[in-house]
PDB file of C-alpha atoms in Angstrom:
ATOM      1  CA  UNK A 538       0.000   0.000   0.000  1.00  0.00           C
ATOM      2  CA  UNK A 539       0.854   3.394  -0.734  1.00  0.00           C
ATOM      3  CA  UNK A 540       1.299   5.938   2.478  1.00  0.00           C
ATOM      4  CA  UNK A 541      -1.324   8.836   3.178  1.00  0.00           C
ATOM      5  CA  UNK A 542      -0.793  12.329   2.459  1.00  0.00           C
ATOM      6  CA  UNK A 543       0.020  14.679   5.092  1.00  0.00           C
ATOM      7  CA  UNK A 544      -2.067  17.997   5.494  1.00  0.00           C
ATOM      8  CA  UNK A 545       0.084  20.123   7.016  1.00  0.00           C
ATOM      9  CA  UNK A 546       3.176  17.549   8.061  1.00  0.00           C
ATOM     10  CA  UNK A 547       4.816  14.898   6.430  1.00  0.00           C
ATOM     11  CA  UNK A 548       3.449  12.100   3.771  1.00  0.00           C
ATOM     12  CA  UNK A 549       3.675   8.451   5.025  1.00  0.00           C
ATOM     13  CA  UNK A 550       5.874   5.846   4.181  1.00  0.00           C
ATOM     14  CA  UNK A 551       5.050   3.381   1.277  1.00  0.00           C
ATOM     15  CA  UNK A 552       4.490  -0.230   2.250  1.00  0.00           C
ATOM     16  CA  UNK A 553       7.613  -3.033   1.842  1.00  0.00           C
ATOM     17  CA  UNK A 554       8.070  -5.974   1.087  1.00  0.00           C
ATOM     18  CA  UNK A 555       9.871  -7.890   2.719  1.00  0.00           C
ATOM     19  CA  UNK A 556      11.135 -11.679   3.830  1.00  0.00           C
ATOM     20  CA  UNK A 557       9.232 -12.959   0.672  1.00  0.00           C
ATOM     21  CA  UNK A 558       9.514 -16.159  -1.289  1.00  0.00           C
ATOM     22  CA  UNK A 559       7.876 -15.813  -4.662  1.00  0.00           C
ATOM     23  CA  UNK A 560       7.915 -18.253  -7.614  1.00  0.00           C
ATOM     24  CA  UNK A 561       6.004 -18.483 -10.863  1.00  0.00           C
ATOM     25  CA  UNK A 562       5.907 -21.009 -13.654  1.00  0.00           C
ATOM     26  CA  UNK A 563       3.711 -20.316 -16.631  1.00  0.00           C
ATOM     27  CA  UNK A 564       2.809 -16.846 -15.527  1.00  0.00           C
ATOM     28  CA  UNK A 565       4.502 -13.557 -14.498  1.00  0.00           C
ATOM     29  CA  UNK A 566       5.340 -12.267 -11.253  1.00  0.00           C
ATOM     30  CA  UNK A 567       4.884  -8.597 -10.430  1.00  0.00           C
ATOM     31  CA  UNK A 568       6.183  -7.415  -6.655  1.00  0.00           C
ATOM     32  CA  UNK A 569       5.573  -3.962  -6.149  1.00  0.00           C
ATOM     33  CA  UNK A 570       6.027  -1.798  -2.999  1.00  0.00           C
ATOM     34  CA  UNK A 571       3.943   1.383  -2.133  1.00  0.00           C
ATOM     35  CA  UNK A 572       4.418   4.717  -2.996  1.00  0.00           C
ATOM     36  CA  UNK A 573       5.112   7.750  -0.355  1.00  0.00           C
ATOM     37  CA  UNK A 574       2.234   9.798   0.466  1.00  0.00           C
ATOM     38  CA  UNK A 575       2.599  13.512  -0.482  1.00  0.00           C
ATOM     39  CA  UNK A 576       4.125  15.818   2.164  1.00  0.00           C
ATOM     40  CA  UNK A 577       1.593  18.953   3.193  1.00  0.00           C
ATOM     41  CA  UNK A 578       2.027  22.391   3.265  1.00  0.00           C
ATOM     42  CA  UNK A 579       4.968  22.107   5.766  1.00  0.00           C
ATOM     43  CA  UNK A 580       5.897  18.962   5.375  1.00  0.00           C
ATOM     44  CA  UNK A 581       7.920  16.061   3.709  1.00  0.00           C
ATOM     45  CA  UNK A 582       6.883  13.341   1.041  1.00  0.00           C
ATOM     46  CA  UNK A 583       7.042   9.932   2.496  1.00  0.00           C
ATOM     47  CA  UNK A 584       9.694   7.343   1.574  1.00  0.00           C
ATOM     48  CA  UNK A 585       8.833   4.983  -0.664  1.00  0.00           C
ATOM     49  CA  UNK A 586       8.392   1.552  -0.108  1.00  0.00           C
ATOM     50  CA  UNK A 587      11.643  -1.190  -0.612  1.00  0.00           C
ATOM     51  CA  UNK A 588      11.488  -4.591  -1.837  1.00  0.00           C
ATOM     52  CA  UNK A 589      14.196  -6.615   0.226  1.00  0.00           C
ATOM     53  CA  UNK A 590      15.895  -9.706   1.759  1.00  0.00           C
ATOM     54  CA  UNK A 591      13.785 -12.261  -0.800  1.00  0.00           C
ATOM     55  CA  UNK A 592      14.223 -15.026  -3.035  1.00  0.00           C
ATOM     56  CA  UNK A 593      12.251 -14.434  -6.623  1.00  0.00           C
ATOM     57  CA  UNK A 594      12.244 -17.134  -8.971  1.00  0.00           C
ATOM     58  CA  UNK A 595      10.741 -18.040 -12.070  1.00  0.00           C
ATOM     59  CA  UNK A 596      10.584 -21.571 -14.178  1.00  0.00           C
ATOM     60  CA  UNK A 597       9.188 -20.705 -17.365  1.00  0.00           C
ATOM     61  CA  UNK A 598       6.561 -18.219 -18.308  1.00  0.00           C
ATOM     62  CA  UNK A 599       4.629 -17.649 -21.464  1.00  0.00           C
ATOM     63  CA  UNK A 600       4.064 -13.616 -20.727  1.00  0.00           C
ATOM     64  CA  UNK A 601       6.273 -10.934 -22.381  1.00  0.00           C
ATOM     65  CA  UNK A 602       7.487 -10.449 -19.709  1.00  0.00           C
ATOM     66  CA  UNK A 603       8.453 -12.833 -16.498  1.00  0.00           C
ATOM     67  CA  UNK A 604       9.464 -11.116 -13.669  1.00  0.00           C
ATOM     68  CA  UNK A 605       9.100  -7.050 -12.581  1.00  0.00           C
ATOM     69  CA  UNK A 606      10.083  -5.890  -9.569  1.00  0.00           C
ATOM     70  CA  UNK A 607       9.502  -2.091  -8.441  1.00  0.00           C
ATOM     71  CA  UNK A 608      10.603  -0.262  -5.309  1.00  0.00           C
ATOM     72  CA  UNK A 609       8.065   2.739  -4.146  1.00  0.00           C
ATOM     73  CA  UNK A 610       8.434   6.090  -5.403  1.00  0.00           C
ATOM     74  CA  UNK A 611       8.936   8.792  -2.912  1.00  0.00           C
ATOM     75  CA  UNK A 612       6.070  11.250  -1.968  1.00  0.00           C
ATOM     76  CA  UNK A 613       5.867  14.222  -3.559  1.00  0.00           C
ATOM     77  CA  UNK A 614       6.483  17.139  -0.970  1.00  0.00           C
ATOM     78  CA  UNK A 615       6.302  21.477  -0.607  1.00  0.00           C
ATOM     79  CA  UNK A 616       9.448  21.008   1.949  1.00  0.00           C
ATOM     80  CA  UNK A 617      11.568  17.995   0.333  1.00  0.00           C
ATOM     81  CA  UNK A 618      11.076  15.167  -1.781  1.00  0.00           C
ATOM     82  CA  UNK A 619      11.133  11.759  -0.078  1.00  0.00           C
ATOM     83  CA  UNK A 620      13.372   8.996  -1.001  1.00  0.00           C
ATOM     84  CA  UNK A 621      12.892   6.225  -3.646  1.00  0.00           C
ATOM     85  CA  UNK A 622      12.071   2.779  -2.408  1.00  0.00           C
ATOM     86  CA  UNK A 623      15.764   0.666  -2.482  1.00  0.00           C
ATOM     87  CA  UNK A 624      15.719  -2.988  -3.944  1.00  0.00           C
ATOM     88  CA  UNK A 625      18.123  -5.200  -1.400  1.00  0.00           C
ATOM     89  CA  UNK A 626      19.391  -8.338  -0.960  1.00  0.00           C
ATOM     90  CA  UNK A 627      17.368  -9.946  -3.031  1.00  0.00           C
ATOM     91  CA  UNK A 628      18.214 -13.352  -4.868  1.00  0.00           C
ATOM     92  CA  UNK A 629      16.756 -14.048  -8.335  1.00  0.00           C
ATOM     93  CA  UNK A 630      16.348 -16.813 -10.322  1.00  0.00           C
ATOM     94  CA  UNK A 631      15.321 -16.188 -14.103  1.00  0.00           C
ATOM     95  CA  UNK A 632      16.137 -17.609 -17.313  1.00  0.00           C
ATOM     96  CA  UNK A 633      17.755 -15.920 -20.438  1.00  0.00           C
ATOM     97  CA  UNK A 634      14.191 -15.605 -22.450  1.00  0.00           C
ATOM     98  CA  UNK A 635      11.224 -17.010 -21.660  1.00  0.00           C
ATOM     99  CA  UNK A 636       8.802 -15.838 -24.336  1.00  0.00           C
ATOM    100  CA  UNK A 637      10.701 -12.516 -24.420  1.00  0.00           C
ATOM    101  CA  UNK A 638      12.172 -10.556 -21.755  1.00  0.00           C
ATOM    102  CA  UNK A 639      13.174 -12.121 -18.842  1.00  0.00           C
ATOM    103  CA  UNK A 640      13.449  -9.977 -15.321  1.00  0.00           C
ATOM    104  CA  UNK A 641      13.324  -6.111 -14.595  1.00  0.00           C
ATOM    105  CA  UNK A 642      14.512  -4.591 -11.078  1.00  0.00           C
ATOM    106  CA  UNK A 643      13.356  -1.306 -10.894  1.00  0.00           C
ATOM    107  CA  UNK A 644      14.420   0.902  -7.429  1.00  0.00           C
ATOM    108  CA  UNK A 645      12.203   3.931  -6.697  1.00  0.00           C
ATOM    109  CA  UNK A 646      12.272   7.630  -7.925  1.00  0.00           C
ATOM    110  CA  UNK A 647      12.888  10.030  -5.535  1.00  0.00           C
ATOM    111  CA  UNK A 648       9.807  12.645  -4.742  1.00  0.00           C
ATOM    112  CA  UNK A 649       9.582  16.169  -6.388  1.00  0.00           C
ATOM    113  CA  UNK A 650      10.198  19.258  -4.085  1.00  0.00           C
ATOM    114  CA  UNK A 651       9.811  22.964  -4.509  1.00  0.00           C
ATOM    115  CA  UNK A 652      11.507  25.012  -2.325  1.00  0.00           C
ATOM    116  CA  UNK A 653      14.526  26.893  -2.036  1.00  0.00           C
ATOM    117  CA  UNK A 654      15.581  25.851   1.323  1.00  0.00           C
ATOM    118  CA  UNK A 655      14.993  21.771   0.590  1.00  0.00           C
ATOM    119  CA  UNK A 656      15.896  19.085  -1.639  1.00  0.00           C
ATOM    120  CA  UNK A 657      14.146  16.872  -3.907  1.00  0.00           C
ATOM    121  CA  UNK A 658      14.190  13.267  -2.907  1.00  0.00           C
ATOM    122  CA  UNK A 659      16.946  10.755  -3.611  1.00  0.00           C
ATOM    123  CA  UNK A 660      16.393   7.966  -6.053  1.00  0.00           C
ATOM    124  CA  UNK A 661      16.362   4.884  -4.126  1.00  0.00           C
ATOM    125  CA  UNK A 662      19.822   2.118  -4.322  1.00  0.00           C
ATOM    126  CA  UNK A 663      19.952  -1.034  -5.503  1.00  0.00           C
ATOM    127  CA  UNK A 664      22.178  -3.342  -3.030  1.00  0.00           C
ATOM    128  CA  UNK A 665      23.088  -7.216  -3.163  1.00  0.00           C
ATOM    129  CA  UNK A 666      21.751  -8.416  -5.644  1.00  0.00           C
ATOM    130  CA  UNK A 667      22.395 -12.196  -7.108  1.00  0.00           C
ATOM    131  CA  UNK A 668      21.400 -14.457  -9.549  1.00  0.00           C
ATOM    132  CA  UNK A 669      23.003 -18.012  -9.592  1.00  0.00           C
ATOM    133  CA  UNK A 670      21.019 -19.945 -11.316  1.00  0.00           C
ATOM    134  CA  UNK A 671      23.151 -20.645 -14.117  1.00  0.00           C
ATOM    135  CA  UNK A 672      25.631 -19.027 -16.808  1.00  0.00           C
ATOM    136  CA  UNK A 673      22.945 -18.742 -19.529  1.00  0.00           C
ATOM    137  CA  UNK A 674      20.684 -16.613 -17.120  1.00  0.00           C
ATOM    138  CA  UNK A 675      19.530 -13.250 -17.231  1.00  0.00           C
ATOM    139  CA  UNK A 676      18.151 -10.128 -15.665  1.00  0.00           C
ATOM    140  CA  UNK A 677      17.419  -7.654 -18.606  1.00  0.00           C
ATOM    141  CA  UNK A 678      17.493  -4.548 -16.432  1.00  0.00           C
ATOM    142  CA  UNK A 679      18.625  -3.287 -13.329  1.00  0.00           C
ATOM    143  CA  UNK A 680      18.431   0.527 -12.673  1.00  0.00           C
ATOM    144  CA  UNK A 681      18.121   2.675  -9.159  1.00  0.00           C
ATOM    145  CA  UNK A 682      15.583   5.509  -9.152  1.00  0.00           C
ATOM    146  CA  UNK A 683      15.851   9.015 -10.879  1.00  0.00           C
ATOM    147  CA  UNK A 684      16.314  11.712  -7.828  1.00  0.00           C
ATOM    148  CA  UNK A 685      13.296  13.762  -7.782  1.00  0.00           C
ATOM    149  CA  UNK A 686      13.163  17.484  -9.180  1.00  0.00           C
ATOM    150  CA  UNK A 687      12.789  20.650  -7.505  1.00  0.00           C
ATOM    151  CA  UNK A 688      12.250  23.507  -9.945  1.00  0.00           C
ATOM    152  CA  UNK A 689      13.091  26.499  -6.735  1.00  0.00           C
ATOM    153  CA  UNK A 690      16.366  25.019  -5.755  1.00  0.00           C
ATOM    154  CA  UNK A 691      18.063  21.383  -5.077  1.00  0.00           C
ATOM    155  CA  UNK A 692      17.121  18.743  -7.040  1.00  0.00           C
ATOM    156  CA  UNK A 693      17.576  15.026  -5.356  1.00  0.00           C
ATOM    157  CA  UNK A 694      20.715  12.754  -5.885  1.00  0.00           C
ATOM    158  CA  UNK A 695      20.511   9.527  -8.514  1.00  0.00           C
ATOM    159  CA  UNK A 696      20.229   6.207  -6.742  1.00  0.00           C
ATOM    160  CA  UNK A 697      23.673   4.089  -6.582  1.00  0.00           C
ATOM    161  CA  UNK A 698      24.109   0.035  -7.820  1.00  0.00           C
ATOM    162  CA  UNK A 699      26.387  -1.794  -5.697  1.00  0.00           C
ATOM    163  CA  UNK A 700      27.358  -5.618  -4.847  1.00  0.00           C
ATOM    164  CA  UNK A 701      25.586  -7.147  -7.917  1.00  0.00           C
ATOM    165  CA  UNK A 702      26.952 -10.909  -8.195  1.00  0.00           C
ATOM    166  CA  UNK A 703      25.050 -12.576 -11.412  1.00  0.00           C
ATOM    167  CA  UNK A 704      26.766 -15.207 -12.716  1.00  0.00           C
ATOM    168  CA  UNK A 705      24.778 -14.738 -16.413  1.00  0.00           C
ATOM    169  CA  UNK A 706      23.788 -11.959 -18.251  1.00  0.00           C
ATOM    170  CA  UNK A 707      22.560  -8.567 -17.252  1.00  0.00           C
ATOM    171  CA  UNK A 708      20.605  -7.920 -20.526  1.00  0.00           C
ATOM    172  CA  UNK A 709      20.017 -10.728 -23.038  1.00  0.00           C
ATOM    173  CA  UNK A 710      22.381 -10.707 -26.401  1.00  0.00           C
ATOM    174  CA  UNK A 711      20.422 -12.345 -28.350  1.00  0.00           C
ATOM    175  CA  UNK A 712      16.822 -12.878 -28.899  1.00  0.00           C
ATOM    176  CA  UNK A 713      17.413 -16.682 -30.387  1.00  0.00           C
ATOM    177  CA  UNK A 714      17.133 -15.051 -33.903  1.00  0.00           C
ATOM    178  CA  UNK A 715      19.455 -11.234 -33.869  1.00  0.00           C
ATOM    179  CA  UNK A 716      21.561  -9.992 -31.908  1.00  0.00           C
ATOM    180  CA  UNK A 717      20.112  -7.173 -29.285  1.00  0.00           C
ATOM    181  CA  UNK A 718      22.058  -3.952 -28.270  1.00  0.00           C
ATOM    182  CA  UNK A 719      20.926  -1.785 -25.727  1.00  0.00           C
ATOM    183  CA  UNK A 720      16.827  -2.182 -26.099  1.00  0.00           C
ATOM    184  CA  UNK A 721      15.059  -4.792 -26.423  1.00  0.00           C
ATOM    185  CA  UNK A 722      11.279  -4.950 -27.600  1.00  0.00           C
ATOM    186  CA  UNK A 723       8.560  -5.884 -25.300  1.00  0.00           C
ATOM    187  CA  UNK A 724       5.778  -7.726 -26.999  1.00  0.00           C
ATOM    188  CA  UNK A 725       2.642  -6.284 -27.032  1.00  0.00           C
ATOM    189  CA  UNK A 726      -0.096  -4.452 -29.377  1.00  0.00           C
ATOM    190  CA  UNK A 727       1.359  -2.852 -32.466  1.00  0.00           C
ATOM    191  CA  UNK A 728       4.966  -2.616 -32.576  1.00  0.00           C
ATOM    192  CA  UNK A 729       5.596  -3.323 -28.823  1.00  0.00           C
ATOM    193  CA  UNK A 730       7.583  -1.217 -26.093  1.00  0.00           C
ATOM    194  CA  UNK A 731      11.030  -1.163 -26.461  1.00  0.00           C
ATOM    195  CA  UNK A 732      13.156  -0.973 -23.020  1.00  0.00           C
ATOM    196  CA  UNK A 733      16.663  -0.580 -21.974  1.00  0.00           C
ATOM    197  CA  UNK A 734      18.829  -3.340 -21.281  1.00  0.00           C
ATOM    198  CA  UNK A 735      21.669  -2.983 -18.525  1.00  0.00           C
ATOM    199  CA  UNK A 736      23.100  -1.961 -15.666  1.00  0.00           C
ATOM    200  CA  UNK A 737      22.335   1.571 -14.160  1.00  0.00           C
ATOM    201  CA  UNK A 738      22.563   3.908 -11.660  1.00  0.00           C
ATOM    202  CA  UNK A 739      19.840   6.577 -11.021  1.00  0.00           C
ATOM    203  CA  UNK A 740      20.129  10.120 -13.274  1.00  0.00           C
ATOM    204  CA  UNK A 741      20.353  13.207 -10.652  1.00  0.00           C
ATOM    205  CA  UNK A 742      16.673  15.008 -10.871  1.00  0.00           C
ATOM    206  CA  UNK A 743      16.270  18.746 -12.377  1.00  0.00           C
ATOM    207  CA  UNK A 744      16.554  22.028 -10.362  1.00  0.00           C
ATOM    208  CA  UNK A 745      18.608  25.060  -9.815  1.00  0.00           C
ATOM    209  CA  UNK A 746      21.014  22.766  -9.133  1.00  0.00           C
ATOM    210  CA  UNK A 747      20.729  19.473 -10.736  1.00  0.00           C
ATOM    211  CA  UNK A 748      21.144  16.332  -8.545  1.00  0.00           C
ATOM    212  CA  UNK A 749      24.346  14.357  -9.007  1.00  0.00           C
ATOM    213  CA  UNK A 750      24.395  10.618 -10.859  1.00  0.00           C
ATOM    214  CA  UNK A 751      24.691   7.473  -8.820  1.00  0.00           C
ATOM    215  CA  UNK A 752      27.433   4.984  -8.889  1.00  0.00           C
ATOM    216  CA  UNK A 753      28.113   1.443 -10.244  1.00  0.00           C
ATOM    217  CA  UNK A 754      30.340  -0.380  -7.894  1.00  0.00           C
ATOM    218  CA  UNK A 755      31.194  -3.864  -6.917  1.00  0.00           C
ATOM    219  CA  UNK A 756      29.773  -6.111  -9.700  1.00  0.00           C
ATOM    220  CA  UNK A 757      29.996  -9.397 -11.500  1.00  0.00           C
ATOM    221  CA  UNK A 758      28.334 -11.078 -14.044  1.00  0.00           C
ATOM    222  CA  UNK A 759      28.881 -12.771 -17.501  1.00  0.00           C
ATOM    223  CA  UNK A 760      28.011  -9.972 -19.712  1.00  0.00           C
ATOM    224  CA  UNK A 761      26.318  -6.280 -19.398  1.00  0.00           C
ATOM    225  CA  UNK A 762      24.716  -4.552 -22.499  1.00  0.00           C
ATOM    226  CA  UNK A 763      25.328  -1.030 -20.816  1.00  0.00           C
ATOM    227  CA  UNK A 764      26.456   1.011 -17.911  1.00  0.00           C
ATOM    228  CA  UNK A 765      25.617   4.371 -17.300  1.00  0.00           C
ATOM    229  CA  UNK A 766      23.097   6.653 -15.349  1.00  0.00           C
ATOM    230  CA  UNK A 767      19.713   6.072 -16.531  1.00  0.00           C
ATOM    231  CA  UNK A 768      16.162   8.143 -16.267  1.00  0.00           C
ATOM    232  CA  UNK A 769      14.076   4.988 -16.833  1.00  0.00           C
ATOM    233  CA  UNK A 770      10.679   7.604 -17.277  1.00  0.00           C
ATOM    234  CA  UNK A 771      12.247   8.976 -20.589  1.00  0.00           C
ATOM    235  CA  UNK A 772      14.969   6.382 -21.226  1.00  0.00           C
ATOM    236  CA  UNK A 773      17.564   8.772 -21.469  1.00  0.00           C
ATOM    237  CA  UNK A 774      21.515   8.138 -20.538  1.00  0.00           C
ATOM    238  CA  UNK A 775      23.546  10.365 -18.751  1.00  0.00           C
ATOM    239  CA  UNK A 776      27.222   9.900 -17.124  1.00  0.00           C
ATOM    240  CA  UNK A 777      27.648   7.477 -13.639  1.00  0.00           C
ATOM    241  CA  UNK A 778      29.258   9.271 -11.379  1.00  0.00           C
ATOM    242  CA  UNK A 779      31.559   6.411 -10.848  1.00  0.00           C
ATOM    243  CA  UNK A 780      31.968   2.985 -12.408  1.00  0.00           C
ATOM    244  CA  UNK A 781      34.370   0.752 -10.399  1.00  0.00           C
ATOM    245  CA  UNK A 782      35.004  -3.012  -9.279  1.00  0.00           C
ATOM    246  CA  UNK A 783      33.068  -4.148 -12.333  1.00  0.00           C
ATOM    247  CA  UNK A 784      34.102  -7.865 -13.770  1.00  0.00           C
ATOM    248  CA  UNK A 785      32.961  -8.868 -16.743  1.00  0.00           C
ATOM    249  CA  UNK A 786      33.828 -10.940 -19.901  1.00  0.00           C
ATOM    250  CA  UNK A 787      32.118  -8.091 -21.939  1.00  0.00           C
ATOM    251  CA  UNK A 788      30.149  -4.641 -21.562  1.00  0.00           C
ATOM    252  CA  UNK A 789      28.421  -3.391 -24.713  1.00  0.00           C
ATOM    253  CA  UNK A 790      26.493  -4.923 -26.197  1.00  0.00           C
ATOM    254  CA  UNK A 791      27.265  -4.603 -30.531  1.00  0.00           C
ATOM    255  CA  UNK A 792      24.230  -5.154 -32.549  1.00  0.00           C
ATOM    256  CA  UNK A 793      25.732  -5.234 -35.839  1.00  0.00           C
ATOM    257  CA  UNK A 794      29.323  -6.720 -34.521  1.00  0.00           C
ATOM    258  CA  UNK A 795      31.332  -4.619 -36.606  1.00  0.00           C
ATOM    259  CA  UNK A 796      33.052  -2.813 -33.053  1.00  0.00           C
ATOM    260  CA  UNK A 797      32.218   0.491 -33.738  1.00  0.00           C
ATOM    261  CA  UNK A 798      29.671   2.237 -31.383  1.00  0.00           C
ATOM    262  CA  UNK A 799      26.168   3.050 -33.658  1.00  0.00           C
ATOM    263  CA  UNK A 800      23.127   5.415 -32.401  1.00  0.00           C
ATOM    264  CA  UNK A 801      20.453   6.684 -34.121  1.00  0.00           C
ATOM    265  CA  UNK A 802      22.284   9.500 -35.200  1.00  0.00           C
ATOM    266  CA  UNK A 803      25.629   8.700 -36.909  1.00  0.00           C
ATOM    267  CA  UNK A 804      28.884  10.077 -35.900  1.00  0.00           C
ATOM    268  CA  UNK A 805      27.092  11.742 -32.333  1.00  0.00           C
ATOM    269  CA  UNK A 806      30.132  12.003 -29.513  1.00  0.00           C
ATOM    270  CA  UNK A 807      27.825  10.397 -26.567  1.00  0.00           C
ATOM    271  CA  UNK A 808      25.147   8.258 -26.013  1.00  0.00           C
ATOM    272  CA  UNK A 809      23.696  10.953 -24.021  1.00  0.00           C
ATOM    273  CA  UNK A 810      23.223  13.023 -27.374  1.00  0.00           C
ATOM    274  CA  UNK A 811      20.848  10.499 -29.282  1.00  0.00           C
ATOM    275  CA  UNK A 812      19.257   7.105 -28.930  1.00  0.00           C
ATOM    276  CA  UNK A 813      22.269   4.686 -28.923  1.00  0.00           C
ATOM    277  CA  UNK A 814      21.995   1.186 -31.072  1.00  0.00           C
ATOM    278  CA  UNK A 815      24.647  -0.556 -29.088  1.00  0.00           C
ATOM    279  CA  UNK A 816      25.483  -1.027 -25.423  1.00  0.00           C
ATOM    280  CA  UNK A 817      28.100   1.682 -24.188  1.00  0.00           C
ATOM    281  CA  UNK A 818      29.935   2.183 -20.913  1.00  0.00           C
ATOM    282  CA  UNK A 819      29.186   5.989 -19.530  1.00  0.00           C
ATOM    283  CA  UNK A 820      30.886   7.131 -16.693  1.00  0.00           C
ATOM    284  CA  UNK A 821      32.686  10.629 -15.510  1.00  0.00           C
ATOM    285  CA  UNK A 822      35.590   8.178 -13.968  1.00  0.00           C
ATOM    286  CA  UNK A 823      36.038   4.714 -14.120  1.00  0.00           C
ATOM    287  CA  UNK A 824      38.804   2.277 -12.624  1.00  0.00           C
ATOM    288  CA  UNK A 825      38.732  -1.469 -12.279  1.00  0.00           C
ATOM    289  CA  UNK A 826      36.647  -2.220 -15.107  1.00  0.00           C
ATOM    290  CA  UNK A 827      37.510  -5.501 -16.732  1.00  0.00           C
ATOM    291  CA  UNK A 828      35.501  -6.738 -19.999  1.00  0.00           C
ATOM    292  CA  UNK A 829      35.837  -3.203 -21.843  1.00  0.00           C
ATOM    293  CA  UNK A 830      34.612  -2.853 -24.980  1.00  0.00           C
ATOM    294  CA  UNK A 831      36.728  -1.328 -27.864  1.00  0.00           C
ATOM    295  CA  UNK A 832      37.293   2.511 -27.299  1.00  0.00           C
ATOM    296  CA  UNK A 833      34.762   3.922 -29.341  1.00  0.00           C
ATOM    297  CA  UNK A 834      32.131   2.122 -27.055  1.00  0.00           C
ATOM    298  CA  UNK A 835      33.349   4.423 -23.314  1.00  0.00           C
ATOM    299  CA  UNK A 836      31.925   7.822 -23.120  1.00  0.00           C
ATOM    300  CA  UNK A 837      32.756   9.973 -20.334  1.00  0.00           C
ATOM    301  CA  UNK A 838      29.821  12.661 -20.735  1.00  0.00           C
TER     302      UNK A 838
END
């Protein structure tokens, strides 16, 4: 449940989750936590909800889409934003594809403020996550929340992403026919949704002064289509403040294969300037990064 509004104090908390052990086979499995209530007059917005310390799994599903899990947003508030709803110590267990994308982890935006003297919310952190199921596993996306906006003065911080340990994939290469670069396509009416594939921190919100990106530290996994600061709401990329301790075999996903970074506009400096094709490493300083992909894929802004 989402928390109640506050009149002239702060919003309530979101709901969590918690201590849960959820499996499907032959369906999908959605785990959301509550929103924060909006702040009043002279108040706060509540924290949003977290999803934490539980085991998700999933045999085999014929949905488009297996597994979503989303942390609260924070509550909206006159006097400060409240923080996004953090995804912890969770342990997943998805395949690569089951009838098209696999898992999404989703942390929650921070809340909006709009005030000089306050801040808008920070995006909430994703922490310990693991999937061990085997090598030719996959989450599709991971991403902490967006800080939240404050149009009168500081906008809220990007979540961070820290202690991932998946043994497969983090985005799936392939969909059994082509390979896949940064989006893949979400089955559906029409032409589908198309969604980012990766590994993400949370983009810093707008205000006066804008909100600083999160960090990617302390992961593992087989591959990652793309690392970088993400606002999942407009799927845009912007620089991590900080990408270190990453292992990989490879980071970037190249849909073509020909080792030269593509987006929708050819010859653009930055992922951050277009809609890239191919996975991309993003970062304003990186160390400890093994599994690079050729120079034209790592963009520092």
């Amino acid at each position: 449940g989402s928390g109640g509004a506050g009149v002239a104090s702060d919003g309530g908390a979101g709901g969590a989750v918690s201590r849960a052990l959820l499996g499907a086979e032959g369906g999908q499995l959605f785990v959301a936590a509550g929103a924060g209530g909006a702040g009043g007059t002279a108040g706060k917005g509540g924290a949003g909800g977290a999803v934490s310390g539980s085991t998700l799994g999933l045999v085999t599903t014929f949905a488009p889409l297996g597994l979503f899990v989303q942390a609260g947003k924070g509550g909206d508030g006159t006097v400060g934003g409240g923080v996004g709803g953090a995804l912890s110590a969770l342990q997943i267990s998805t395949p690569q594809s089951t009838n098209g994308i696999s898992a999404v982890l989703l942390a929650g935006h921070g809340g909006a403020s709009n005030s000089s003297k306050s801040a808008g919310g920070k995006g909430g952190d994703v922490m310990n996550i693991g999937q061990v199921k085997d090598v030719n596993s996959s989450i599709n996306l991971i991403a902490a929340g967006t800080g939240g906006d404050n149009p009168l003065g500081a906008a809220g911080a990007g979540g961070n992403v820290a202690g991932i340990k998946i043994v497969g994939f983090i985005g799936r290469p392939s969909d059994g026919a082509s390979r896949l670069g940064v989006f893949d396509q979400l089955a559906g009416p029409g032409p589908g949704i198309e969604i980012p594939q990766g590994l993400y921190s949370g983009s810093g919100g707008a205000g006066v002064s804008k909100g600083a990106n999160g960090s990617v530290t302390n992961v593992v996994a087989r591959q990652i289509a793309a690392i970088a600061a993400i606002n999942t709401v407009g799927q845009t990329f912007s620089a991590a403040t900080k990408v270190s301790s990453v292992k990989a075999d490879l980071i970037g996903f190249d849909l073509d294969g020909d080792r030269v970074f593509d987006s929708t506009v050819p010859g653009t400096p930055s992922p951050s300037a277009s809609k890239p094709i191919d996975g991309f490493i993003l970062a304003a300083a990186m160390s400890q990064v093994t599994g690079l992909p050729p120079a034209t894929f790592l963009f520092t802004a």
